[in-house]
PDB file of C-alpha atoms in Angstrom:
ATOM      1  CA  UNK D   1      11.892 -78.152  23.430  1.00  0.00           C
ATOM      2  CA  UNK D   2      10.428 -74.882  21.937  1.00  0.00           C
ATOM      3  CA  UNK D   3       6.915 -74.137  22.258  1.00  0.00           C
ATOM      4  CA  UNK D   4       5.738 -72.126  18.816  1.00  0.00           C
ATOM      5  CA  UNK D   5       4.339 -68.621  19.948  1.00  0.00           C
ATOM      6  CA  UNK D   6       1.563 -67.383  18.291  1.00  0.00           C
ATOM      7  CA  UNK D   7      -0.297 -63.498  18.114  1.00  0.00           C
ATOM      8  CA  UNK D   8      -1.991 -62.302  20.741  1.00  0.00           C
ATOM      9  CA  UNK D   9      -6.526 -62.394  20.184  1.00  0.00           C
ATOM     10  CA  UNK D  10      -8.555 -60.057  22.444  1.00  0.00           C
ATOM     11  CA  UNK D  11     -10.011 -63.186  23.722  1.00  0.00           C
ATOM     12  CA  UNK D  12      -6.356 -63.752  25.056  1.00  0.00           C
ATOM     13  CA  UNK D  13      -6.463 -60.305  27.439  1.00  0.00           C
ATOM     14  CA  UNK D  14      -7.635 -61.580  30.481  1.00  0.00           C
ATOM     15  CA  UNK D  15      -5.529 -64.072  30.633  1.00  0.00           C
ATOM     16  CA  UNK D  16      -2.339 -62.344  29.382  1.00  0.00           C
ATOM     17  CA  UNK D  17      -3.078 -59.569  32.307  1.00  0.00           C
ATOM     18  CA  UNK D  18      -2.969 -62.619  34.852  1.00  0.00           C
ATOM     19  CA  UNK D  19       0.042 -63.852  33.871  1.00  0.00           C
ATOM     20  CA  UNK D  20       1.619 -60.619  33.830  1.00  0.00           C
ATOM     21  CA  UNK D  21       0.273 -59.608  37.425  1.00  0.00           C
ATOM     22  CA  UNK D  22       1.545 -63.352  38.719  1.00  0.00           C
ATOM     23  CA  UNK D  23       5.205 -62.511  37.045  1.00  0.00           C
ATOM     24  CA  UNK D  24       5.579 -59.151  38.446  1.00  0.00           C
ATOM     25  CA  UNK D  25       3.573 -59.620  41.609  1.00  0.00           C
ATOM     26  CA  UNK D  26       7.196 -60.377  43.369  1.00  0.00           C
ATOM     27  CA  UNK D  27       8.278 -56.897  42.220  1.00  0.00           C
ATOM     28  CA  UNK D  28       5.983 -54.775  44.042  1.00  0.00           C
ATOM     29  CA  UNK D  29       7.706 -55.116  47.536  1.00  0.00           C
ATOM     30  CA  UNK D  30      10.849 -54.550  46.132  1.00  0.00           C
ATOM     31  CA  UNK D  31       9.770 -51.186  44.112  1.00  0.00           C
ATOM     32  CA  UNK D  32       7.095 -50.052  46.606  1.00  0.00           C
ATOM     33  CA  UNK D  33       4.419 -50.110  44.171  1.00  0.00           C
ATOM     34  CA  UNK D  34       3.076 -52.520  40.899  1.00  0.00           C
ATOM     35  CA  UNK D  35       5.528 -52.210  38.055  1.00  0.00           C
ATOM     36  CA  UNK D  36       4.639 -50.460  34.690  1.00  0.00           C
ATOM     37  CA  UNK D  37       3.035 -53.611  33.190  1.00  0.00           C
ATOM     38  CA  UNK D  38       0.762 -54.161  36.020  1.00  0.00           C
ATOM     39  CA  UNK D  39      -0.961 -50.791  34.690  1.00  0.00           C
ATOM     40  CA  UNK D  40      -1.442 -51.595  31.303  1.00  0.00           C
ATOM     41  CA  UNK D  41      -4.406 -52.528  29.517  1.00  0.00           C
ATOM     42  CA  UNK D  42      -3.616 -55.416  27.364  1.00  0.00           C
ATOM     43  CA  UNK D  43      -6.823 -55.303  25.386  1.00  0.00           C
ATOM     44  CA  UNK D  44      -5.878 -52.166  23.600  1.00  0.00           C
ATOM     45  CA  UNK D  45      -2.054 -53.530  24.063  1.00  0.00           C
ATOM     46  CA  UNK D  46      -2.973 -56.370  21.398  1.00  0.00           C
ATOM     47  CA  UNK D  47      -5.267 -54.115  19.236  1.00  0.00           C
ATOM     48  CA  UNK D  48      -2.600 -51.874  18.429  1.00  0.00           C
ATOM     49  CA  UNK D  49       0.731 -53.405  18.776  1.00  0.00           C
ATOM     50  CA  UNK D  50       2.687 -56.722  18.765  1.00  0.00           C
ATOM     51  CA  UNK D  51       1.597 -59.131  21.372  1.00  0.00           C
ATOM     52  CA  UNK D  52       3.055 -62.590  21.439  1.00  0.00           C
ATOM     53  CA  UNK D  53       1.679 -66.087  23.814  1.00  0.00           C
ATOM     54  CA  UNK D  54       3.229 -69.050  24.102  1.00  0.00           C
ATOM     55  CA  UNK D  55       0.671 -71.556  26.040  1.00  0.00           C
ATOM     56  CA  UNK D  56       0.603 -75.252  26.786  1.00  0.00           C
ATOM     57  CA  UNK D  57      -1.740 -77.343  28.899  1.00  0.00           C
ATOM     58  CA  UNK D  58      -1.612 -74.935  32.024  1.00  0.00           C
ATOM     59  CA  UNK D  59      -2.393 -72.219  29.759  1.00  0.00           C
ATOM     60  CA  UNK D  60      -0.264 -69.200  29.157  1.00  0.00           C
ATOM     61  CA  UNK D  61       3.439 -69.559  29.281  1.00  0.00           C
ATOM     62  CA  UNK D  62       4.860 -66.389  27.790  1.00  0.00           C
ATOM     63  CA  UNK D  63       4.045 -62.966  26.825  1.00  0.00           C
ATOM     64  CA  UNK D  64       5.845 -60.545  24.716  1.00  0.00           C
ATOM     65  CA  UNK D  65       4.986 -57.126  23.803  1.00  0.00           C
ATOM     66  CA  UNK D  66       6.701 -55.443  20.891  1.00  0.00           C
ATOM     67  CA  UNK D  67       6.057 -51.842  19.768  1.00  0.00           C
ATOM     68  CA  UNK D  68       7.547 -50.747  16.557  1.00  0.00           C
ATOM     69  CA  UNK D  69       9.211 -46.994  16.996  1.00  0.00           C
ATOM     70  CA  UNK D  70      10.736 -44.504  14.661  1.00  0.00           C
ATOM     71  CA  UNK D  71      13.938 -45.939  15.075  1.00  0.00           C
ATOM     72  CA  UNK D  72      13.505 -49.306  17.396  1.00  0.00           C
ATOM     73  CA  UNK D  73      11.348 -51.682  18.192  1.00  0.00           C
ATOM     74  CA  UNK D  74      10.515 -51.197  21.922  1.00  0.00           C
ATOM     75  CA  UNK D  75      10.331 -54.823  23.847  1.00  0.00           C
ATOM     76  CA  UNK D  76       7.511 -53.413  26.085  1.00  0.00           C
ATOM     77  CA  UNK D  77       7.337 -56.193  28.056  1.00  0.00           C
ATOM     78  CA  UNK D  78       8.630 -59.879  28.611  1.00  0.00           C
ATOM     79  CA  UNK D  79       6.895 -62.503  31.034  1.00  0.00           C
ATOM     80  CA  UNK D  80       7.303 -65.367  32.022  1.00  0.00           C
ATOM     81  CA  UNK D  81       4.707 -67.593  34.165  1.00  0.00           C
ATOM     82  CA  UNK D  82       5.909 -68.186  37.515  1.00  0.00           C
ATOM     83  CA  UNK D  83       6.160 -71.850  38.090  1.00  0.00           C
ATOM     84  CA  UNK D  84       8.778 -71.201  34.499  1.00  0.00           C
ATOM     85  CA  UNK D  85      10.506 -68.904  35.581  1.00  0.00           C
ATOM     86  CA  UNK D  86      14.669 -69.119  36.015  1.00  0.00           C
ATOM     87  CA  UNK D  87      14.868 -71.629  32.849  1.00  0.00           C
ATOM     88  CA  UNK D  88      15.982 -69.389  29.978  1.00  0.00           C
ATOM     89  CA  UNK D  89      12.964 -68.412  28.135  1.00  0.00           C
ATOM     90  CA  UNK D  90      12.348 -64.335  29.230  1.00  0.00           C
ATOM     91  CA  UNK D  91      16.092 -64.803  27.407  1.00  0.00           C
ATOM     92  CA  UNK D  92      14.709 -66.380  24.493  1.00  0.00           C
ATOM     93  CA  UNK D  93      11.854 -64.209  24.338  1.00  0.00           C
ATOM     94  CA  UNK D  94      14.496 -60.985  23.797  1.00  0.00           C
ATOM     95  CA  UNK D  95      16.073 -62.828  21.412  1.00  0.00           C
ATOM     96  CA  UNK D  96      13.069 -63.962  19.660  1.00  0.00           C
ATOM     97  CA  UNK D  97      12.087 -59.735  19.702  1.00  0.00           C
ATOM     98  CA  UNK D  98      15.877 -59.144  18.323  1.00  0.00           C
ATOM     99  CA  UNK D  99      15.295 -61.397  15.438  1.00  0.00           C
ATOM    100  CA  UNK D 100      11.645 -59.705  14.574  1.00  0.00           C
ATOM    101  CA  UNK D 101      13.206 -56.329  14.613  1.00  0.00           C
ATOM    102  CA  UNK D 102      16.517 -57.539  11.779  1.00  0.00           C
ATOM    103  CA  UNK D 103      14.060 -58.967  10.012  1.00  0.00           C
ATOM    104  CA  UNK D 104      11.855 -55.501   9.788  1.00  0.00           C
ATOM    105  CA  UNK D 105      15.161 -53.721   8.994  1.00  0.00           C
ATOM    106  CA  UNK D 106      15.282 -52.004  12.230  1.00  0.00           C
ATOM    107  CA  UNK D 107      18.646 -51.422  13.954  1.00  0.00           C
ATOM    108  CA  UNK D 108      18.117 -51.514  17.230  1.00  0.00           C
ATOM    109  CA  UNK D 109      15.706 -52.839  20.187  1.00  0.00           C
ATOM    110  CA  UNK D 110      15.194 -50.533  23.461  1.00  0.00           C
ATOM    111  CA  UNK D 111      13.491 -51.546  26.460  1.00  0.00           C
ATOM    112  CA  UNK D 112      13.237 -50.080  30.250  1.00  0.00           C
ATOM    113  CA  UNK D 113      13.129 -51.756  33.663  1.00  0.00           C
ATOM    114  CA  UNK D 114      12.319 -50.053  36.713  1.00  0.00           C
ATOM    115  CA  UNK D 115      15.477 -49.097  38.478  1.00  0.00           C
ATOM    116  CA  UNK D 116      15.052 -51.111  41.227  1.00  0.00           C
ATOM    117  CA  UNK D 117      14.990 -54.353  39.097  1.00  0.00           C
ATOM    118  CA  UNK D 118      18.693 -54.754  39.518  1.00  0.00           C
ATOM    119  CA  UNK D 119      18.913 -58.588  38.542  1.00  0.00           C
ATOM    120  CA  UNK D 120      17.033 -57.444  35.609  1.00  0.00           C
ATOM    121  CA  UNK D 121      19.273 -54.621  34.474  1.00  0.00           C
ATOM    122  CA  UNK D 122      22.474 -57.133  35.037  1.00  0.00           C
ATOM    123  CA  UNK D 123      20.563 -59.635  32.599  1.00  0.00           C
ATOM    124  CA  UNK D 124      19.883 -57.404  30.095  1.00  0.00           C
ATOM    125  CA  UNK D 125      23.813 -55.892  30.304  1.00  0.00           C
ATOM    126  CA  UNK D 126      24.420 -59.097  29.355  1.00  0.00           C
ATOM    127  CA  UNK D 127      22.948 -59.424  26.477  1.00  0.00           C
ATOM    128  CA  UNK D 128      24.484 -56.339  25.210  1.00  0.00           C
ATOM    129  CA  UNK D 129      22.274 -53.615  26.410  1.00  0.00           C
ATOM    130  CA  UNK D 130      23.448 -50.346  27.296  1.00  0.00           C
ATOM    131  CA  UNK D 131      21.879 -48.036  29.331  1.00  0.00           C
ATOM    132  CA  UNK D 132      20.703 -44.528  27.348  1.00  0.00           C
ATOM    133  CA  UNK D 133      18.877 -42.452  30.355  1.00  0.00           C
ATOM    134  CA  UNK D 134      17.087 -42.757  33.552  1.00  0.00           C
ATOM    135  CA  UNK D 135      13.722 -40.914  33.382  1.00  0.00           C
ATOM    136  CA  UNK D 136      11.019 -40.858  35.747  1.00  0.00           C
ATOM    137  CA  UNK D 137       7.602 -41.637  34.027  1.00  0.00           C
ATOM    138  CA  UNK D 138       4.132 -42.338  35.655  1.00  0.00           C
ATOM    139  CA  UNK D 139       5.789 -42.205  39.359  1.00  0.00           C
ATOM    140  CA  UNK D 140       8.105 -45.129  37.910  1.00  0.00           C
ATOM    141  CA  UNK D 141      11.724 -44.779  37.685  1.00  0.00           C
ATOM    142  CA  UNK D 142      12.838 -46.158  34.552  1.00  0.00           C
ATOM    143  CA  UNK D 143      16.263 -47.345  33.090  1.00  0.00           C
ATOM    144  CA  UNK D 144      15.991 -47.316  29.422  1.00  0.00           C
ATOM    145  CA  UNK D 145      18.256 -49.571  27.353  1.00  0.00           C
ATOM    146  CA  UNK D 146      19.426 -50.022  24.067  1.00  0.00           C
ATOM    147  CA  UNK D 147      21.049 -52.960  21.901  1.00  0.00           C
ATOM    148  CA  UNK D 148      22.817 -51.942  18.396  1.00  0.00           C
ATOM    149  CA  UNK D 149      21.717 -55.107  16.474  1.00  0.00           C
ATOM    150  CA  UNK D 150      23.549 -56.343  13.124  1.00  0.00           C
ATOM    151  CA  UNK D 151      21.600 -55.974   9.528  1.00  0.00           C
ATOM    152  CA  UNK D 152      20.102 -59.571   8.207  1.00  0.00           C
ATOM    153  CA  UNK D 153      22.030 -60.276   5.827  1.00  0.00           C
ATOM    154  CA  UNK D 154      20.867 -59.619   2.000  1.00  0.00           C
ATOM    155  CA  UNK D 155      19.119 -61.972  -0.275  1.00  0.00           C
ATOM    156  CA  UNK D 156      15.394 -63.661   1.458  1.00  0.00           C
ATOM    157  CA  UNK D 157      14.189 -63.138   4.752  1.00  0.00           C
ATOM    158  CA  UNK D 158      12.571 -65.967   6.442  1.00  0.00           C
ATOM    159  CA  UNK D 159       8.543 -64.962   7.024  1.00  0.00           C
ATOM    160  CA  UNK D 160       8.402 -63.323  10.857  1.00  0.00           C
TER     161      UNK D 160
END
């Protein structure tokens, strides 16, 4: 069954921040402090860039965060609610971003995991990413990845 995403409101920031602290909260022991999207503020995260939710009668399921680059779109962030987690969708999410960024004519997606996040880095391997540098960035060290994607193909483009 797929459950239809929708934008991001700011009524939608408190929540989305929850869900994101309850996804990554089983990172912190493992990286010694909270992960980069602990830190955000996902008020200004939907104001300026896109934010998608998936929710059903729990509330939140999903939350993507897509920020359109020069020459990428950045997936800033995929989670998943706990109690969904290990069922495919943080999967479907990335390919859901992949599609968004074909369809804007952009030819690649790049994200970064902490470096610590082995099982994360495997995943993402793959599904094709490569890994383009290791930086260090706001005491977090980073793996940055990248994923050549294929043109859409001429004639119309469904609407995003």
């Amino acid at each position: 069954m797929t459950i239809p995403g929708r934008k991001a409101r700011l009524e939608d920031a408190e929540a989305v921040t929850a869900l994101v602290h309850a996804a990554y909260a089983p990172w912190v022991a493992v990286i010694g402090t909270a992960p980069g999207p602990m830190l955000c503020d996902y008020a200004g995260m939907i104001a300026d860039h896109f934010v998608t939710v998936t929710e059903d009668e729990a509330g939140l399921r999903e939350v993507s965060v897509l920020i359109l680059q020069d020459d990428a779109v950045l997936i800033d962030n995929i989670a998943v609610r706990p109690d969904l987690q290990g069922r495919g969708l943080g999967r479907r999410m990335i390919e859901m971003a992949e599609i968004n960024a074909r369809l804007y004519g952009f030819p690649k997606t790049r994200l970064y995991v902490h470096e610590k996040m082995g099982r994360n880095i495997a995943l993402y391997q793959s599904l094709g990413y490569v890994i383009t540098k290791r930086v260090t960035e706001q005491g977090l060290n980073r793996v940055y990845m990248e994923k050549a994607l294929d043109p859409w193909p001429s004639g119309p483009r469904p609407r995003p």
